[in-house]
GROMACS .gro file of C-alpha atoms in nm:
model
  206
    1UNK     CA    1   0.000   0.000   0.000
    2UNK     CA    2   0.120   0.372  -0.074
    3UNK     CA    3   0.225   0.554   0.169
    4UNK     CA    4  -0.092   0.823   0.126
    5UNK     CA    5  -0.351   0.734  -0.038
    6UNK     CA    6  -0.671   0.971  -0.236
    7UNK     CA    7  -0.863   0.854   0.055
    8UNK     CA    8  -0.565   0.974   0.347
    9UNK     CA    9  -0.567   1.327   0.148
   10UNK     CA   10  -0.990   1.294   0.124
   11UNK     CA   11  -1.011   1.277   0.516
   12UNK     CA   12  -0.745   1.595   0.566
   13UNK     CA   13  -0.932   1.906   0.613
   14UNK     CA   14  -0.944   2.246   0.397
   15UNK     CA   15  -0.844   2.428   0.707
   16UNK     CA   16  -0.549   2.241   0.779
   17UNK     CA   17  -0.420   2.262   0.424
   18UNK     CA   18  -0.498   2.664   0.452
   19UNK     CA   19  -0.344   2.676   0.705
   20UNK     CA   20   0.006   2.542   0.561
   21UNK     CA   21   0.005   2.740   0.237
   22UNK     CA   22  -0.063   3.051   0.457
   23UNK     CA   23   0.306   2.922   0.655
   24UNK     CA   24   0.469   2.845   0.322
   25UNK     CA   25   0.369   3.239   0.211
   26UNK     CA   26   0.515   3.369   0.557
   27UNK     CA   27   0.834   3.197   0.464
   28UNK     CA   28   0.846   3.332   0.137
   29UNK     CA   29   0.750   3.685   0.247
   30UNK     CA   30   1.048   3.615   0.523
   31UNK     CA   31   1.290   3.527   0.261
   32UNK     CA   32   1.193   3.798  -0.013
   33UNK     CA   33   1.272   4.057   0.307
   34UNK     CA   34   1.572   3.963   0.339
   35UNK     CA   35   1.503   3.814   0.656
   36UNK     CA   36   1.696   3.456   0.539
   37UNK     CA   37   1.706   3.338   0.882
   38UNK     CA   38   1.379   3.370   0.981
   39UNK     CA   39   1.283   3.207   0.661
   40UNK     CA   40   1.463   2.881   0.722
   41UNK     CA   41   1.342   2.874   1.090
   42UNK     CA   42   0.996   2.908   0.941
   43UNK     CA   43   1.069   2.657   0.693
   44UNK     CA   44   1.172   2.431   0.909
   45UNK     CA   45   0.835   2.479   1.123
   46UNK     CA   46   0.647   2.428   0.832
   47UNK     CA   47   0.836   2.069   0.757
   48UNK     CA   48   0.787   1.948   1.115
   49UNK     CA   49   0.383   2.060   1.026
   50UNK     CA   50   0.415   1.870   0.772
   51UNK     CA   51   0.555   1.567   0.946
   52UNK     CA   52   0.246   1.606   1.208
   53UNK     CA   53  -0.004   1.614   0.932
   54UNK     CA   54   0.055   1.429   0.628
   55UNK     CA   55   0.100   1.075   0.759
   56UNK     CA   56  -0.173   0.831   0.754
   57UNK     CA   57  -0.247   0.844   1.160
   58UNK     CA   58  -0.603   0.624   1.117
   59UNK     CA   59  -0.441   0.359   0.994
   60UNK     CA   60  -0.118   0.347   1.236
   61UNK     CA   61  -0.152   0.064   1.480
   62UNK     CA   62   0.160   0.170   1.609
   63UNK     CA   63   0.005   0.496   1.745
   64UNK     CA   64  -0.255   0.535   2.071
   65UNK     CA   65  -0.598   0.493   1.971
   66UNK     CA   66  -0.727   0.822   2.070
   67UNK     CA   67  -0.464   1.007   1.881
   68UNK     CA   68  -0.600   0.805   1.538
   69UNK     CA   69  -0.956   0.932   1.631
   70UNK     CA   70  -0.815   1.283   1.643
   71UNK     CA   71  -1.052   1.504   1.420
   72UNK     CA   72  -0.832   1.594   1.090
   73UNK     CA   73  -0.993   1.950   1.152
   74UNK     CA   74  -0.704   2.002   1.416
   75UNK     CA   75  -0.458   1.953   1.191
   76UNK     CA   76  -0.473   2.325   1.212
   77UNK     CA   77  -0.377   2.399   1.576
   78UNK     CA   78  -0.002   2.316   1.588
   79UNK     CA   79   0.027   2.510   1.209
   80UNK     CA   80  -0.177   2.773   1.329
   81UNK     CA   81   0.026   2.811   1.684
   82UNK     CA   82   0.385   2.837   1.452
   83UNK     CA   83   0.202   3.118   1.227
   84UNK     CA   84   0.108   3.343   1.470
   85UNK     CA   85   0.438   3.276   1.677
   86UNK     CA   86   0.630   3.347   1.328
   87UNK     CA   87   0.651   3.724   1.328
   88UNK     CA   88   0.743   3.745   1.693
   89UNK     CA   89   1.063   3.562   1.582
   90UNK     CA   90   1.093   3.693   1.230
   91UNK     CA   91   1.050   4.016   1.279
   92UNK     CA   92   1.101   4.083   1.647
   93UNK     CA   93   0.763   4.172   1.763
   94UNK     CA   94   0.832   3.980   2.050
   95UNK     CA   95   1.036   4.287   2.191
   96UNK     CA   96   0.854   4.540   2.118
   97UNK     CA   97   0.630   4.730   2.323
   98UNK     CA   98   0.262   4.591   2.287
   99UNK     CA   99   0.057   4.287   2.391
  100UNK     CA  100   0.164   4.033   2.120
  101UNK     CA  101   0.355   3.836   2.330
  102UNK     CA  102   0.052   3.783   2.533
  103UNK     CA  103  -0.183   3.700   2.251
  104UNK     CA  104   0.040   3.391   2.177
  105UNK     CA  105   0.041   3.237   2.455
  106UNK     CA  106  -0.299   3.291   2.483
  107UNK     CA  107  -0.390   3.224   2.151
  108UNK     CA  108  -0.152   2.865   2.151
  109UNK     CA  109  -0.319   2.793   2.488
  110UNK     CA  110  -0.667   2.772   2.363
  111UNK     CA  111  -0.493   2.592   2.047
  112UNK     CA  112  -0.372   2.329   2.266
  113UNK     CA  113  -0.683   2.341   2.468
  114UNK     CA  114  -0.863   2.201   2.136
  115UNK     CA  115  -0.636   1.923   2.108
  116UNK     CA  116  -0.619   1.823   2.407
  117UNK     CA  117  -1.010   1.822   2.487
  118UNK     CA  118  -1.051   1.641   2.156
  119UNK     CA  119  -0.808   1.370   2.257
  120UNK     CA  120  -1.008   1.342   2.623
  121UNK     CA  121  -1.360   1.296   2.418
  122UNK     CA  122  -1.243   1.040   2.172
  123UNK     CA  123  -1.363   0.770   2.405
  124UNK     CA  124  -1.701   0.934   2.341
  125UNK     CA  125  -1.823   0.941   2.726
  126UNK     CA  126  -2.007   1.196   2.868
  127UNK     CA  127  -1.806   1.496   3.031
  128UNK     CA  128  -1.927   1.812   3.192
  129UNK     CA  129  -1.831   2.150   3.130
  130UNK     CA  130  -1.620   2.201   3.467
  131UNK     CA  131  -1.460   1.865   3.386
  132UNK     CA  132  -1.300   1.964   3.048
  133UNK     CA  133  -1.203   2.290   3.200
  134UNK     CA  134  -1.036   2.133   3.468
  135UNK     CA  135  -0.854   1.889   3.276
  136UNK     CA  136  -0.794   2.201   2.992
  137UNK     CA  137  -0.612   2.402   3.266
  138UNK     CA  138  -0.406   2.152   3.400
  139UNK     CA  139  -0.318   2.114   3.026
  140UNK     CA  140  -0.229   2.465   2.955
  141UNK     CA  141  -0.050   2.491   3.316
  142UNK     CA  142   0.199   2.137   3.174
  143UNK     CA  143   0.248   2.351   2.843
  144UNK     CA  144   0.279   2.693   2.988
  145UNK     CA  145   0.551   2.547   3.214
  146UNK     CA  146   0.723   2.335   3.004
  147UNK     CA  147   0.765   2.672   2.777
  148UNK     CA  148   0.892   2.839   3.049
  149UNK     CA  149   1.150   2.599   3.153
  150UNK     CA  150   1.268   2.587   2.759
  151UNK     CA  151   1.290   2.920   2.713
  152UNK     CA  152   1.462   2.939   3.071
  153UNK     CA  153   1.763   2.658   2.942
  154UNK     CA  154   1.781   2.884   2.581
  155UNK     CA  155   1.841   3.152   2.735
  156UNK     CA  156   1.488   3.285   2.635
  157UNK     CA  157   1.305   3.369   2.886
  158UNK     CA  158   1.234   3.762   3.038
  159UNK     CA  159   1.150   3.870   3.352
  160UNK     CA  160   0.955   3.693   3.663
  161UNK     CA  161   0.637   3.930   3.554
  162UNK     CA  162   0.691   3.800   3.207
  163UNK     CA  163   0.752   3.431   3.343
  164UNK     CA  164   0.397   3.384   3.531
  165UNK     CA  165   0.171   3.601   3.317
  166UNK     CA  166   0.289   3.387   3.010
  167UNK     CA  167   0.185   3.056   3.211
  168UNK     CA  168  -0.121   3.258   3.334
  169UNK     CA  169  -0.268   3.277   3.027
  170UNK     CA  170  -0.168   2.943   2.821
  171UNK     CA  171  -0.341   2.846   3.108
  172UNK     CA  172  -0.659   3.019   3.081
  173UNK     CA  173  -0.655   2.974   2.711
  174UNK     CA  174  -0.617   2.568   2.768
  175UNK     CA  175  -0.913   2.628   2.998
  176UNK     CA  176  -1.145   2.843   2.813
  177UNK     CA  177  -1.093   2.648   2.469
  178UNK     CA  178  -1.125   2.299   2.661
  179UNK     CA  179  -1.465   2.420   2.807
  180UNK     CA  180  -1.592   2.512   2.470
  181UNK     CA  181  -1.516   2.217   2.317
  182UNK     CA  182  -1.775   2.035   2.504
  183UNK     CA  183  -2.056   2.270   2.349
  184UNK     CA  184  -1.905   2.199   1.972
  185UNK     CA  185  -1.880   1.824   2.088
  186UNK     CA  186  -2.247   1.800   2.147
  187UNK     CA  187  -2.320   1.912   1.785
  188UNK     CA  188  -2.090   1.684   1.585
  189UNK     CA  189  -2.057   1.323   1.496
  190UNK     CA  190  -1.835   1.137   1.758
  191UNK     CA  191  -1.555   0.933   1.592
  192UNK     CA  192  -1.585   0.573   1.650
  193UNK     CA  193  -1.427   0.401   1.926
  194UNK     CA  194  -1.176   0.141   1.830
  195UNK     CA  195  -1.301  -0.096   2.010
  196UNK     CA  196  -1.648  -0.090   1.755
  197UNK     CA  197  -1.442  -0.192   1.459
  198UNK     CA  198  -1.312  -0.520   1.669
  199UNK     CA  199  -1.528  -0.812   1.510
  200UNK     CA  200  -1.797  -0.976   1.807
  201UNK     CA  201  -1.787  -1.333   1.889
  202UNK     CA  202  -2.045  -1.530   1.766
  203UNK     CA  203  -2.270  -1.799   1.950
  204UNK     CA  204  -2.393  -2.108   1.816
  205UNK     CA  205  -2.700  -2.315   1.901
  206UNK     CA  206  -2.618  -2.667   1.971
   0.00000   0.00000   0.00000
């Protein structure tokens, strides 16, 4: 069997493939700029989106079940999450005056909010609103940290004010995106659970 497959591409979603052209053109701007390193640290995020979304994930044994059931829709989040971060690093925007910085983490937090929820929910049981936010914070708080403690060995990170607030709100962005999730989950289609497609044992009358 081929690698991909018409039906692999048929399940990816219009957003997700949007979303990777609008990367590619960020490069390219980058490039055409003059901006050559940006452009190749932009490139480079766009192969490792590329890596996350092109393979063939519902057919992967090899991979945990609830990360095959994973809508294609959120293909989007982790390209989505390297465009807006891209002119922070590109053009510096990180260091100058304004709330961008903020927006990101805010804006990746409710980006890996989505995922996350989704993942939770691809067993298909029945979870309240407080639950997913609860689970969405403690989500965002893992990512927000994590961050920190990257940027902190890179020789990244800012200030204690700049520290917290950034965990603060990939926090609340986990939380608020988790939460919502629950009202888009009650108007969609669940996926199937794995354990549907196993075949049923059969009984036999004597």
């Amino acid at each position: 069997m081929p690698l991909l497959t018409k039906e692999d591409l048929r399940r990816h979603s219009r957003l997700g493939w949007a979303s990777l052209f609008a990367l590619a053109a960020a490069a390219l701007a980058l490039w055409l700029t003059g901006r050559h390193g940006a452009a190749l640290g932009t490139g480079g995020g766009l192969l490792g989106c590329l890596a996350l979304v092109l393979p063939p994930r519902e057919r992967m044994p090899i991979l945990p079940w609830r990360l095959r059931a994973l809508p294609r829709r959120l293909d989007a989040a982790p390209v989505l999450g390297t465009l807006v971060s891209c002119p922070g690093y590109g053009l510096g925007w990180f260091y100058l005056p304004g709330p961008y910085d903020e927006i990101v983490h805010l804006v990746n937090g409710m980006l890996a909010g989505a995922v996350f929820a989704a993942l939770l929910q691809a067993d298909r049981r029945r979870r309240g609103v407080l639950q997913l936010a609860v689970a969405g914070a403690a989500c965002g708080l893992a990512v927000g940290a994590g961050w920190e403690v990257f940027e902190a060995l890179t020789g990244l990170i800012g200030d204690w004010t700049d520290t917290w607030t950034d965990v603060l709100l990939t926090t609340l962005g986990a939380t608020f995106a988790a939460a919502l999730a629950r009202a888009f989950d009650g108007r969609r289609k669940p996926p199937p659970h794995p354990a549907a497609a196993m075949p049923r044992a059969r009984w036999h009358q004597p």
